[in-house]
PDB file of C-alpha atoms and ligand atoms in Angstrom:
ATOM      1  CA  UNK A  77      29.967 107.635 -56.079  1.00 86.00           C
ATOM      2  CA  UNK A  78      33.207 108.661 -57.673  1.00 96.00           C
ATOM      3  CA  UNK A  79      36.440 107.002 -56.176  1.00 96.00           C
ATOM      4  CA  UNK A  80      39.397 109.406 -55.633  1.00 96.00           C
ATOM      5  CA  UNK A  81      41.686 106.647 -55.758  1.00 97.00           C
ATOM      6  CA  UNK A  82      40.760 106.064 -59.329  1.00 98.00           C
ATOM      7  CA  UNK A  83      40.933 109.599 -60.400  1.00 98.00           C
ATOM      8  CA  UNK A  84      42.040 109.969 -63.781  1.00 98.00           C
ATOM      9  CA  UNK A  85      45.559 111.737 -64.358  1.00 98.00           C
ATOM     10  CA  UNK A  86      43.728 113.555 -67.350  1.00 98.00           C
ATOM     11  CA  UNK A  87      41.920 115.739 -65.009  1.00 98.00           C
ATOM     12  CA  UNK A  88      43.222 118.913 -64.128  1.00 98.00           C
ATOM     13  CA  UNK A  89      44.081 119.726 -60.291  1.00 98.00           C
ATOM     14  CA  UNK A  90      41.039 120.885 -58.277  1.00 98.00           C
ATOM     15  CA  UNK A  91      37.671 119.924 -56.852  1.00 98.00           C
ATOM     16  CA  UNK A  92      35.969 118.113 -59.523  1.00 98.00           C
ATOM     17  CA  UNK A  93      37.268 115.035 -61.206  1.00 98.00           C
ATOM     18  CA  UNK A  94      36.277 112.085 -63.137  1.00 98.00           C
ATOM     19  CA  UNK A  95      37.141 108.563 -62.174  1.00 98.00           C
ATOM     20  CA  UNK A  96      38.139 105.500 -64.308  1.00 98.00           C
ATOM     21  CA  UNK A  97      34.778 103.986 -64.109  1.00 98.00           C
ATOM     22  CA  UNK A  98      33.678 106.633 -67.007  1.00 98.00           C
ATOM     23  CA  UNK A  99      31.896 105.063 -69.630  1.00 98.00           C
ATOM     24  CA  UNK A 100      32.189 107.890 -72.095  1.00 97.00           C
ATOM     25  CA  UNK A 101      28.666 108.834 -72.613  1.00 96.00           C
ATOM     26  CA  UNK A 102      28.968 112.435 -73.254  1.00 96.00           C
ATOM     27  CA  UNK A 103      26.459 113.323 -70.850  1.00 97.00           C
ATOM     28  CA  UNK A 104      28.708 115.819 -68.734  1.00 98.00           C
ATOM     29  CA  UNK A 105      30.244 117.334 -71.703  1.00 97.00           C
ATOM     30  CA  UNK A 106      26.763 118.310 -72.903  1.00 97.00           C
ATOM     31  CA  UNK A 107      25.863 119.784 -69.507  1.00 97.00           C
ATOM     32  CA  UNK A 108      29.241 121.422 -68.625  1.00 98.00           C
ATOM     33  CA  UNK A 109      31.135 121.855 -71.906  1.00 97.00           C
ATOM     34  CA  UNK A 110      33.437 124.622 -70.482  1.00 97.00           C
ATOM     35  CA  UNK A 111      34.576 122.060 -67.638  1.00 98.00           C
ATOM     36  CA  UNK A 112      34.447 118.633 -69.117  1.00 98.00           C
ATOM     37  CA  UNK A 113      36.366 117.215 -72.367  1.00 97.00           C
ATOM     38  CA  UNK A 114      36.896 113.886 -74.012  1.00 97.00           C
ATOM     39  CA  UNK A 115      40.593 112.890 -73.329  1.00 97.00           C
ATOM     40  CA  UNK A 116      41.876 109.512 -74.148  1.00 95.00           C
ATOM     41  CA  UNK A 117      38.500 107.628 -74.514  1.00 96.00           C
ATOM     42  CA  UNK A 118      37.171 108.977 -71.110  1.00 98.00           C
ATOM     43  CA  UNK A 119      35.865 112.422 -69.925  1.00 98.00           C
ATOM     44  CA  UNK A 120      37.962 114.522 -67.872  1.00 98.00           C
ATOM     45  CA  UNK A 121      37.883 117.913 -66.093  1.00 98.00           C
ATOM     46  CA  UNK A 122      39.837 120.043 -68.353  1.00 98.00           C
ATOM     47  CA  UNK A 123      39.221 123.386 -66.620  1.00 98.00           C
ATOM     48  CA  UNK A 124      37.750 123.441 -63.091  1.00 98.00           C
ATOM     49  CA  UNK A 125      34.465 125.453 -63.012  1.00 98.00           C
ATOM     50  CA  UNK A 126      35.193 129.031 -61.945  1.00 94.00           C
ATOM     51  CA  UNK A 127      32.112 130.960 -61.404  1.00 96.00           C
ATOM     52  CA  UNK A 128      28.821 130.014 -59.844  1.00 96.00           C
ATOM     53  CA  UNK A 129      27.065 129.014 -63.227  1.00 98.00           C
ATOM     54  CA  UNK A 130      29.833 126.809 -64.183  1.00 98.00           C
ATOM     55  CA  UNK A 131      29.872 125.049 -60.581  1.00 98.00           C
ATOM     56  CA  UNK A 132      26.153 124.815 -60.892  1.00 98.00           C
ATOM     57  CA  UNK A 133      26.575 122.933 -64.367  1.00 98.00           C
ATOM     58  CA  UNK A 134      29.394 120.786 -63.008  1.00 98.00           C
ATOM     59  CA  UNK A 135      27.081 119.660 -60.284  1.00 98.00           C
ATOM     60  CA  UNK A 136      24.292 119.003 -62.798  1.00 98.00           C
ATOM     61  CA  UNK A 137      26.807 116.832 -64.838  1.00 98.00           C
ATOM     62  CA  UNK A 138      27.693 114.860 -61.585  1.00 98.00           C
ATOM     63  CA  UNK A 139      23.980 114.106 -60.664  1.00 98.00           C
ATOM     64  CA  UNK A 140      23.337 113.286 -64.396  1.00 98.00           C
ATOM     65  CA  UNK A 141      26.254 111.007 -64.890  1.00 98.00           C
ATOM     66  CA  UNK A 142      24.770 107.382 -65.143  1.00 98.00           C
ATOM     67  CA  UNK A 143      27.725 105.715 -63.634  1.00 98.00           C
ATOM     68  CA  UNK A 144      28.629 107.965 -60.734  1.00 98.00           C
ATOM     69  CA  UNK A 145      32.129 108.639 -62.204  1.00 98.00           C
ATOM     70  CA  UNK A 146      32.152 112.374 -61.402  1.00 98.00           C
ATOM     71  CA  UNK A 147      33.318 113.409 -57.848  1.00 98.00           C
ATOM     72  CA  UNK A 148      34.375 116.419 -55.813  1.00 98.00           C
ATOM     73  CA  UNK A 149      37.070 116.614 -53.181  1.00 97.00           C
ATOM     74  CA  UNK A 150      34.990 118.885 -51.008  1.00 96.00           C
ATOM     75  CA  UNK A 151      31.153 118.762 -51.778  1.00 93.00           C
ATOM     76  CA  UNK A 152      29.105 121.987 -51.482  1.00 96.00           C
ATOM     77  CA  UNK A 153      25.739 120.778 -50.002  1.00 96.00           C
ATOM     78  CA  UNK A 154      23.693 123.724 -51.196  1.00 97.00           C
ATOM     79  CA  UNK A 155      25.179 123.760 -54.570  1.00 97.00           C
ATOM     80  CA  UNK A 156      24.374 120.040 -54.828  1.00 98.00           C
ATOM     81  CA  UNK A 157      20.832 120.423 -53.635  1.00 98.00           C
ATOM     82  CA  UNK A 158      20.300 123.344 -56.024  1.00 98.00           C
ATOM     83  CA  UNK A 159      21.616 121.160 -58.899  1.00 98.00           C
ATOM     84  CA  UNK A 160      19.199 118.418 -57.865  1.00 98.00           C
ATOM     85  CA  UNK A 161      16.287 120.853 -57.811  1.00 98.00           C
ATOM     86  CA  UNK A 162      17.259 122.210 -61.271  1.00 98.00           C
ATOM     87  CA  UNK A 163      15.830 118.801 -62.741  1.00 98.00           C
ATOM     88  CA  UNK A 164      13.686 118.283 -64.870  1.00 98.00           C
ATOM     89  CA  UNK A 165      15.548 121.228 -66.790  1.00 98.00           C
ATOM     90  CA  UNK A 166      12.917 123.177 -68.494  1.00 98.00           C
ATOM     91  CA  UNK A 167      13.958 123.990 -72.006  1.00 98.00           C
ATOM     92  CA  UNK A 168      11.107 125.869 -73.625  1.00 98.00           C
ATOM     93  CA  UNK A 169       7.258 125.613 -73.863  1.00 97.00           C
ATOM     94  CA  UNK A 170       6.868 123.024 -71.214  1.00 98.00           C
ATOM     95  CA  UNK A 171       9.763 120.719 -72.406  1.00 98.00           C
ATOM     96  CA  UNK A 172      12.270 119.675 -70.085  1.00 98.00           C
ATOM     97  CA  UNK A 173      15.442 117.471 -70.028  1.00 98.00           C
ATOM     98  CA  UNK A 174      14.900 115.051 -66.962  1.00 98.00           C
ATOM     99  CA  UNK A 175      18.575 114.709 -66.029  1.00 98.00           C
ATOM    100  CA  UNK A 176      19.750 111.553 -63.895  1.00 98.00           C
ATOM    101  CA  UNK A 177      20.801 109.518 -67.043  1.00 98.00           C
ATOM    102  CA  UNK A 178      20.569 105.855 -66.717  1.00 98.00           C
ATOM    103  CA  UNK A 179      23.338 103.264 -67.118  1.00 97.00           C
ATOM    104  CA  UNK A 180      20.811 100.849 -68.434  1.00 97.00           C
ATOM    105  CA  UNK A 181      20.486 103.182 -71.568  1.00 96.00           C
ATOM    106  CA  UNK A 182      24.293 103.958 -71.753  1.00 96.00           C
ATOM    107  CA  UNK A 183      23.407 107.376 -70.464  1.00 97.00           C
ATOM    108  CA  UNK A 184      20.821 108.281 -72.766  1.00 98.00           C
ATOM    109  CA  UNK A 185      19.033 111.548 -72.363  1.00 98.00           C
ATOM    110  CA  UNK A 186      15.366 111.508 -71.570  1.00 98.00           C
ATOM    111  CA  UNK A 187      12.728 114.306 -71.761  1.00 98.00           C
ATOM    112  CA  UNK A 188       9.407 115.401 -70.196  1.00 98.00           C
ATOM    113  CA  UNK A 189       6.597 117.185 -71.643  1.00 98.00           C
ATOM    114  CA  UNK A 190       3.950 119.209 -69.629  1.00 98.00           C
ATOM    115  CA  UNK A 191       0.734 118.930 -71.504  1.00 98.00           C
ATOM    116  CA  UNK A 192      -2.929 119.830 -70.747  1.00 97.00           C
ATOM    117  CA  UNK A 193      -4.230 116.588 -71.877  1.00 96.00           C
ATOM    118  CA  UNK A 194      -1.576 114.529 -70.002  1.00 98.00           C
ATOM    119  CA  UNK A 195       2.232 114.540 -69.709  1.00 98.00           C
ATOM    120  CA  UNK A 196       4.660 112.710 -71.626  1.00 98.00           C
ATOM    121  CA  UNK A 197       8.016 111.083 -70.802  1.00 98.00           C
ATOM    122  CA  UNK A 198      10.218 110.591 -73.764  1.00 98.00           C
ATOM    123  CA  UNK A 199      12.714 107.625 -73.082  1.00 98.00           C
ATOM    124  CA  UNK A 200      13.456 107.151 -69.332  1.00 98.00           C
ATOM    125  CA  UNK A 201      15.754 108.228 -66.537  1.00 98.00           C
ATOM    126  CA  UNK A 202      16.756 106.543 -63.486  1.00 98.00           C
ATOM    127  CA  UNK A 203      13.894 105.711 -61.434  1.00 98.00           C
ATOM    128  CA  UNK A 204      14.605 108.153 -58.419  1.00 98.00           C
ATOM    129  CA  UNK A 205      12.381 109.647 -55.693  1.00 98.00           C
ATOM    130  CA  UNK A 206      13.321 113.259 -56.828  1.00 98.00           C
ATOM    131  CA  UNK A 207      12.144 112.868 -60.315  1.00 98.00           C
ATOM    132  CA  UNK A 208       9.091 110.734 -59.238  1.00 98.00           C
ATOM    133  CA  UNK A 209       7.946 113.680 -56.991  1.00 98.00           C
ATOM    134  CA  UNK A 210       8.715 116.252 -59.616  1.00 98.00           C
ATOM    135  CA  UNK A 211       6.391 114.413 -62.057  1.00 98.00           C
ATOM    136  CA  UNK A 212       3.938 114.066 -59.467  1.00 98.00           C
ATOM    137  CA  UNK A 213       3.867 117.918 -58.780  1.00 98.00           C
ATOM    138  CA  UNK A 214       3.386 118.236 -62.559  1.00 98.00           C
ATOM    139  CA  UNK A 215       0.339 115.874 -62.593  1.00 98.00           C
ATOM    140  CA  UNK A 216       2.096 112.565 -63.433  1.00 98.00           C
ATOM    141  CA  UNK A 217       2.875 110.908 -66.702  1.00 98.00           C
ATOM    142  CA  UNK A 218       0.132 109.768 -69.103  1.00 98.00           C
ATOM    143  CA  UNK A 219       2.306 108.529 -71.975  1.00 98.00           C
ATOM    144  CA  UNK A 220       5.791 107.127 -72.283  1.00 98.00           C
ATOM    145  CA  UNK A 221       7.262 107.284 -75.700  1.00 98.00           C
ATOM    146  CA  UNK A 222      10.154 104.987 -76.254  1.00 98.00           C
ATOM    147  CA  UNK A 223      12.227 106.035 -79.089  1.00 98.00           C
ATOM    148  CA  UNK A 224      13.733 102.551 -79.439  1.00 97.00           C
ATOM    149  CA  UNK A 225      14.794  99.549 -77.674  1.00 97.00           C
ATOM    150  CA  UNK A 226      18.071 100.713 -76.359  1.00 96.00           C
ATOM    151  CA  UNK A 227      16.536 103.612 -74.311  1.00 95.00           C
ATOM    152  CA  UNK A 228      14.002 102.044 -72.193  1.00 96.00           C
ATOM    153  CA  UNK A 229      15.830 102.191 -68.726  1.00 97.00           C
ATOM    154  CA  UNK A 230      13.415 102.325 -66.016  1.00 98.00           C
ATOM    155  CA  UNK A 231      10.275 102.878 -68.154  1.00 98.00           C
ATOM    156  CA  UNK A 232       8.392  99.977 -66.698  1.00 98.00           C
ATOM    157  CA  UNK A 233       8.673 101.590 -63.028  1.00 98.00           C
ATOM    158  CA  UNK A 234       7.464 104.993 -64.187  1.00 98.00           C
ATOM    159  CA  UNK A 235       4.616 103.207 -66.186  1.00 98.00           C
ATOM    160  CA  UNK A 236       3.608 101.233 -63.066  1.00 98.00           C
ATOM    161  CA  UNK A 237       3.863 104.038 -60.695  1.00 98.00           C
ATOM    162  CA  UNK A 238       1.853 106.637 -62.869  1.00 98.00           C
ATOM    163  CA  UNK A 239      -0.331 104.182 -64.848  1.00 98.00           C
ATOM    164  CA  UNK A 240       1.174 105.429 -67.932  1.00 98.00           C
ATOM    165  CA  UNK A 241       0.728 103.940 -71.549  1.00 98.00           C
ATOM    166  CA  UNK A 242       4.159 102.857 -72.991  1.00 98.00           C
ATOM    167  CA  UNK A 243       4.330 103.492 -76.755  1.00 98.00           C
ATOM    168  CA  UNK A 244       6.966 101.229 -78.736  1.00 98.00           C
ATOM    169  CA  UNK A 245       7.321 100.226 -82.123  1.00 98.00           C
ATOM    170  CA  UNK A 246       6.308  96.436 -82.973  1.00 98.00           C
ATOM    171  CA  UNK A 247      10.010  95.949 -84.309  1.00 98.00           C
ATOM    172  CA  UNK A 248      11.437  96.800 -81.010  1.00 98.00           C
ATOM    173  CA  UNK A 249       8.776  95.327 -78.835  1.00 98.00           C
ATOM    174  CA  UNK A 250      11.177  92.940 -77.219  1.00 98.00           C
ATOM    175  CA  UNK A 251      12.512  95.648 -74.849  1.00 98.00           C
ATOM    176  CA  UNK A 252       8.835  96.492 -73.483  1.00 98.00           C
ATOM    177  CA  UNK A 253       6.561  93.525 -74.362  1.00 98.00           C
ATOM    178  CA  UNK A 254       3.888  94.736 -72.010  1.00 97.00           C
ATOM    179  CA  UNK A 255       3.634  98.074 -73.825  1.00 98.00           C
ATOM    180  CA  UNK A 256       0.237  99.261 -74.059  1.00 98.00           C
ATOM    181  CA  UNK A 257       0.363 101.007 -77.458  1.00 98.00           C
ATOM    182  CA  UNK A 258       2.280  99.239 -80.338  1.00 98.00           C
ATOM    183  CA  UNK A 259       3.077 101.421 -83.445  1.00 98.00           C
ATOM    184  CA  UNK A 260       3.086  98.888 -86.699  1.00 98.00           C
ATOM    185  CA  UNK A 261       4.528  99.976 -89.807  1.00 97.00           C
ATOM    186  CA  UNK A 262       6.243 102.949 -91.321  1.00 96.00           C
ATOM    187  CA  UNK A 263       3.555 105.588 -91.475  1.00 97.00           C
ATOM    188  CA  UNK A 264       3.311 108.517 -89.416  1.00 98.00           C
ATOM    189  CA  UNK A 265       0.718 108.214 -86.556  1.00 98.00           C
ATOM    190  CA  UNK A 266      -1.041 111.047 -84.947  1.00 98.00           C
ATOM    191  CA  UNK A 267      -1.684 111.199 -81.235  1.00 97.00           C
ATOM    192  CA  UNK A 268      -4.086 114.068 -80.220  1.00 94.00           C
ATOM    193  CA  UNK A 269      -3.660 117.138 -82.237  1.00 93.00           C
ATOM    194  CA  UNK A 270      -0.157 118.036 -81.387  1.00 98.00           C
ATOM    195  CA  UNK A 271       1.863 114.721 -81.398  1.00 98.00           C
ATOM    196  CA  UNK A 272       3.130 112.983 -84.520  1.00 98.00           C
ATOM    197  CA  UNK A 273       4.908 109.694 -84.413  1.00 98.00           C
ATOM    198  CA  UNK A 274       7.179 109.157 -87.042  1.00 98.00           C
ATOM    199  CA  UNK A 275       8.876 105.653 -87.564  1.00 98.00           C
ATOM    200  CA  UNK A 276      12.600 106.045 -88.497  1.00 97.00           C
ATOM    201  CA  UNK A 277      13.928 102.518 -88.828  1.00 97.00           C
ATOM    202  CA  UNK A 278      17.797 102.315 -89.418  1.00 94.00           C
ATOM    203  CA  UNK A 279      19.602 102.524 -86.008  1.00 95.00           C
ATOM    204  CA  UNK A 280      17.133  99.931 -84.980  1.00 96.00           C
ATOM    205  CA  UNK A 281      14.316  98.344 -86.873  1.00 95.00           C
ATOM    206  CA  UNK A 282      11.843 100.107 -84.511  1.00 97.00           C
ATOM    207  CA  UNK A 283      13.365 103.344 -83.998  1.00 97.00           C
ATOM    208  CA  UNK A 284      10.837 106.190 -83.832  1.00 98.00           C
ATOM    209  CA  UNK A 285      11.066 110.062 -83.704  1.00 98.00           C
ATOM    210  CA  UNK A 286       8.188 112.164 -82.109  1.00 98.00           C
ATOM    211  CA  UNK A 287       7.252 115.633 -83.282  1.00 98.00           C
ATOM    212  CA  UNK A 288       5.514 117.841 -80.747  1.00 98.00           C
ATOM    213  CA  UNK A 289       3.767 121.082 -81.901  1.00 98.00           C
ATOM    214  CA  UNK A 290       5.583 121.010 -85.089  1.00 97.00           C
ATOM    215  CA  UNK A 291       8.670 122.255 -83.125  1.00 98.00           C
ATOM    216  CA  UNK A 292      10.365 119.767 -81.225  1.00 98.00           C
ATOM    217  CA  UNK A 293      11.622 116.455 -82.649  1.00 98.00           C
ATOM    218  CA  UNK A 294      12.729 113.750 -80.080  1.00 98.00           C
ATOM    219  CA  UNK A 295      15.078 111.560 -82.047  1.00 98.00           C
ATOM    220  CA  UNK A 296      16.469 108.886 -79.688  1.00 97.00           C
ATOM    221  CA  UNK A 297      19.681 107.816 -81.437  1.00 95.00           C
ATOM    222  CA  UNK A 298      18.345 108.532 -85.083  1.00 95.00           C
ATOM    223  CA  UNK A 299      19.683 112.130 -85.319  1.00 96.00           C
ATOM    224  CA  UNK A 300      21.605 114.414 -83.064  1.00 97.00           C
ATOM    225  CA  UNK A 301      23.520 117.648 -83.018  1.00 97.00           C
ATOM    226  CA  UNK A 302      27.374 117.612 -83.078  1.00 94.00           C
ATOM    227  CA  UNK A 303      28.616 120.911 -81.412  1.00 91.00           C
ATOM    228  CA  UNK A 304      32.137 120.398 -82.689  1.00 91.00           C
ATOM    229  CA  UNK A 305      31.248 120.157 -86.285  1.00 94.00           C
ATOM    230  CA  UNK A 306      28.311 122.275 -85.860  1.00 95.00           C
ATOM    231  CA  UNK A 307      26.064 119.831 -87.925  1.00 97.00           C
ATOM    232  CA  UNK A 308      23.290 117.502 -87.635  1.00 97.00           C
ATOM    233  CA  UNK A 309      24.654 113.710 -87.385  1.00 95.00           C
ATOM    234  CA  UNK A 310      23.218 110.219 -87.685  1.00 93.00           C
ATOM    235  CA  UNK A 311      24.506 106.835 -86.713  1.00 90.00           C
ATOM    236  CA  UNK A 312      27.458 105.706 -88.752  1.00 86.00           C
ATOM    237  CA  UNK A 313      27.801 102.363 -86.833  1.00 82.00           C
ATOM    238  CA  UNK A 314      25.306 100.271 -84.656  1.00 82.00           C
ATOM    239  CA  UNK A 315      23.272 100.262 -87.750  1.00 84.00           C
ATOM    240  CA  UNK A 316      20.367  97.816 -88.404  1.00 84.00           C
ATOM    241  CA  UNK A 317      20.133  98.755 -92.061  1.00 82.00           C
ATOM    242  CA  UNK A 318      22.146 101.422 -93.798  1.00 78.00           C
ATOM    243  CA  UNK A 319      19.782 102.057 -96.721  1.00 80.00           C
ATOM    244  CA  UNK A 320      16.797 102.059 -94.433  1.00 88.00           C
ATOM    245  CA  UNK A 321      18.482 104.675 -92.226  1.00 90.00           C
ATOM    246  CA  UNK A 322      19.102 106.952 -95.444  1.00 90.00           C
ATOM    247  CA  UNK A 323      15.409 106.548 -96.409  1.00 93.00           C
ATOM    248  CA  UNK A 324      14.553 107.728 -92.621  1.00 95.00           C
ATOM    249  CA  UNK A 325      16.667 110.714 -92.674  1.00 95.00           C
ATOM    250  CA  UNK A 326      15.263 111.605 -96.127  1.00 95.00           C
ATOM    251  CA  UNK A 327      11.875 111.063 -94.482  1.00 96.00           C
ATOM    252  CA  UNK A 328      12.291 113.868 -91.979  1.00 97.00           C
ATOM    253  CA  UNK A 329      12.622 116.478 -94.805  1.00 97.00           C
ATOM    254  CA  UNK A 330       8.892 116.380 -95.095  1.00 97.00           C
ATOM    255  CA  UNK A 331       8.493 117.864 -91.644  1.00 98.00           C
ATOM    256  CA  UNK A 332       9.418 121.128 -90.148  1.00 97.00           C
ATOM    257  CA  UNK A 333      10.848 121.335 -86.626  1.00 98.00           C
ATOM    258  CA  UNK A 334      13.072 123.671 -84.581  1.00 98.00           C
ATOM    259  CA  UNK A 335      14.405 121.626 -81.895  1.00 98.00           C
ATOM    260  CA  UNK A 336      16.470 118.358 -82.164  1.00 98.00           C
ATOM    261  CA  UNK A 337      16.282 116.470 -78.776  1.00 98.00           C
ATOM    262  CA  UNK A 338      18.357 113.322 -78.750  1.00 98.00           C
ATOM    263  CA  UNK A 339      18.988 110.447 -76.742  1.00 97.00           C
ATOM    264  CA  UNK A 340      22.802 110.486 -77.311  1.00 95.00           C
ATOM    265  CA  UNK A 341      24.390 113.660 -78.713  1.00 92.00           C
ATOM    266  CA  UNK A 342      23.666 117.295 -78.273  1.00 94.00           C
ATOM    267  CA  UNK A 343      20.359 118.875 -78.477  1.00 95.00           C
ATOM    268  CA  UNK A 344      19.969 121.880 -80.507  1.00 97.00           C
ATOM    269  CA  UNK A 345      17.510 124.799 -81.588  1.00 98.00           C
ATOM    270  CA  UNK A 346      17.461 126.496 -84.742  1.00 97.00           C
ATOM    271  CA  UNK A 347      14.880 128.241 -87.113  1.00 98.00           C
ATOM    272  CA  UNK A 348      13.184 125.539 -88.967  1.00 97.00           C
ATOM    273  CA  UNK A 349      14.549 126.899 -92.402  1.00 97.00           C
ATOM    274  CA  UNK A 350      18.181 126.456 -91.033  1.00 97.00           C
ATOM    275  CA  UNK A 351      17.199 123.070 -89.360  1.00 98.00           C
ATOM    276  CA  UNK A 352      15.993 121.911 -92.790  1.00 97.00           C
ATOM    277  CA  UNK A 353      19.133 122.945 -94.595  1.00 97.00           C
ATOM    278  CA  UNK A 354      21.190 121.046 -91.932  1.00 97.00           C
ATOM    279  CA  UNK A 355      19.203 118.039 -92.638  1.00 97.00           C
ATOM    280  CA  UNK A 356      19.581 118.284 -96.437  1.00 96.00           C
ATOM    281  CA  UNK A 357      23.493 118.724 -95.809  1.00 96.00           C
ATOM    282  CA  UNK A 358      23.584 115.614 -93.739  1.00 96.00           C
ATOM    283  CA  UNK A 359      21.633 113.678 -96.375  1.00 94.00           C
ATOM    284  CA  UNK A 360      24.098 114.826 -99.181  1.00 93.00           C
ATOM    285  CA  UNK A 361      27.035 114.073 -97.191  1.00 93.00           C
ATOM    286  CA  UNK A 362      25.777 110.494 -96.453  1.00 87.00           C
ATOM    287  CA  UNK A 363      25.066 109.989-100.252  1.00 84.00           C
ATOM    288  CA  UNK A 364      28.363 110.854-101.180  1.00 83.00           C
ATOM    289  CA  UNK A 365      29.882 108.836 -98.582  1.00 76.00           C
ATOM    290  CA  UNK A 366      27.968 105.657 -99.042  1.00 74.00           C
ATOM    291  CA  UNK A 367      27.149 106.157-102.474  1.00 69.00           C
ATOM    292  CA  UNK A 368      23.529 105.214-101.412  1.00 62.00           C
ATOM    293  CA  UNK A 369      20.576 107.420-102.636  1.00 65.00           C
TER     294      UNK A 369
HETATM  295  S1  SF4 B 248      28.729 111.513 -67.907  1.00 91.37           S
HETATM  296 FE1  SF4 B 248      29.761 110.252 -66.436  1.00 91.37          FE
HETATM  297  S2  SF4 B 248      30.107 108.314 -67.544  1.00 91.37           S
HETATM  298 FE2  SF4 B 248      29.391 110.092 -68.849  1.00 91.37          FE
HETATM  299  S3  SF4 B 248      31.246 110.936 -70.021  1.00 91.37           S
HETATM  300 FE3  SF4 B 248      30.948 112.126 -68.090  1.00 91.37          FE
HETATM  301  S4  SF4 B 248      31.933 111.126 -66.591  1.00 91.37           S
HETATM  302 FE4  SF4 B 248      31.926 109.687 -68.222  1.00 91.37          FE
END
């Protein structure tokens, strides 16, 4: 719950505000980019939401904020309920963004895949009644894919409730030691006919991406879209091994995908040829900057 006495001066006057507990995770700026901006190391409301859509997105941001730093001077209950009901937020082809980002994963995004052979959760949102019921209505969760050790959040609670198998890489096993399926080594692993698990060590030793239907690439903190530079980006800090990260970026050139769905950073959809060109451009920039090939 945001505290009006901690309202940041950087907010413009009006109903929505960010308080000083903000951890600058970027979630609100992804959900409501017309209302929230980064100012002085925090998010702030730079433009009060004007029309119905913008208000809806601002309420979605309020709910997704992992630390409850977004508040309103006057809450609109029906708008709030509509925003709650919008999560999981459907993106395309049965793939949804869960919302309700967790402080345990520094506000990482998590995703849900509705699949006839059993549904998937990719990383974990907060364990809350609304999402548990929403997942139940969609047939539960069969698999929980953990991209890396930092974004596990409440995966154990969802696994216990739904009897789901957790999938994690051996090198990051410390974050989910009781995981039911452990991926070993750096070779791609197929699960069923539509899921490819691709180890991409670099950010952490056990980072993995999940490619679904040759279209949706879930990347954790390995790769994301930067909407300011309009380019794909990869970590420049908090890196386990720089040269391994480069190899893991290069490895993805062997795959075609249209969506990048990241833990931190924006999600994006592009034609697979464009995405390939963006990935190649990222690699070239990195080679130039680091001198590593
Ligand atoms: S979602 Fe919350 S914690 Fe994250 S940047 Fe926005 S206000 Fe700050």
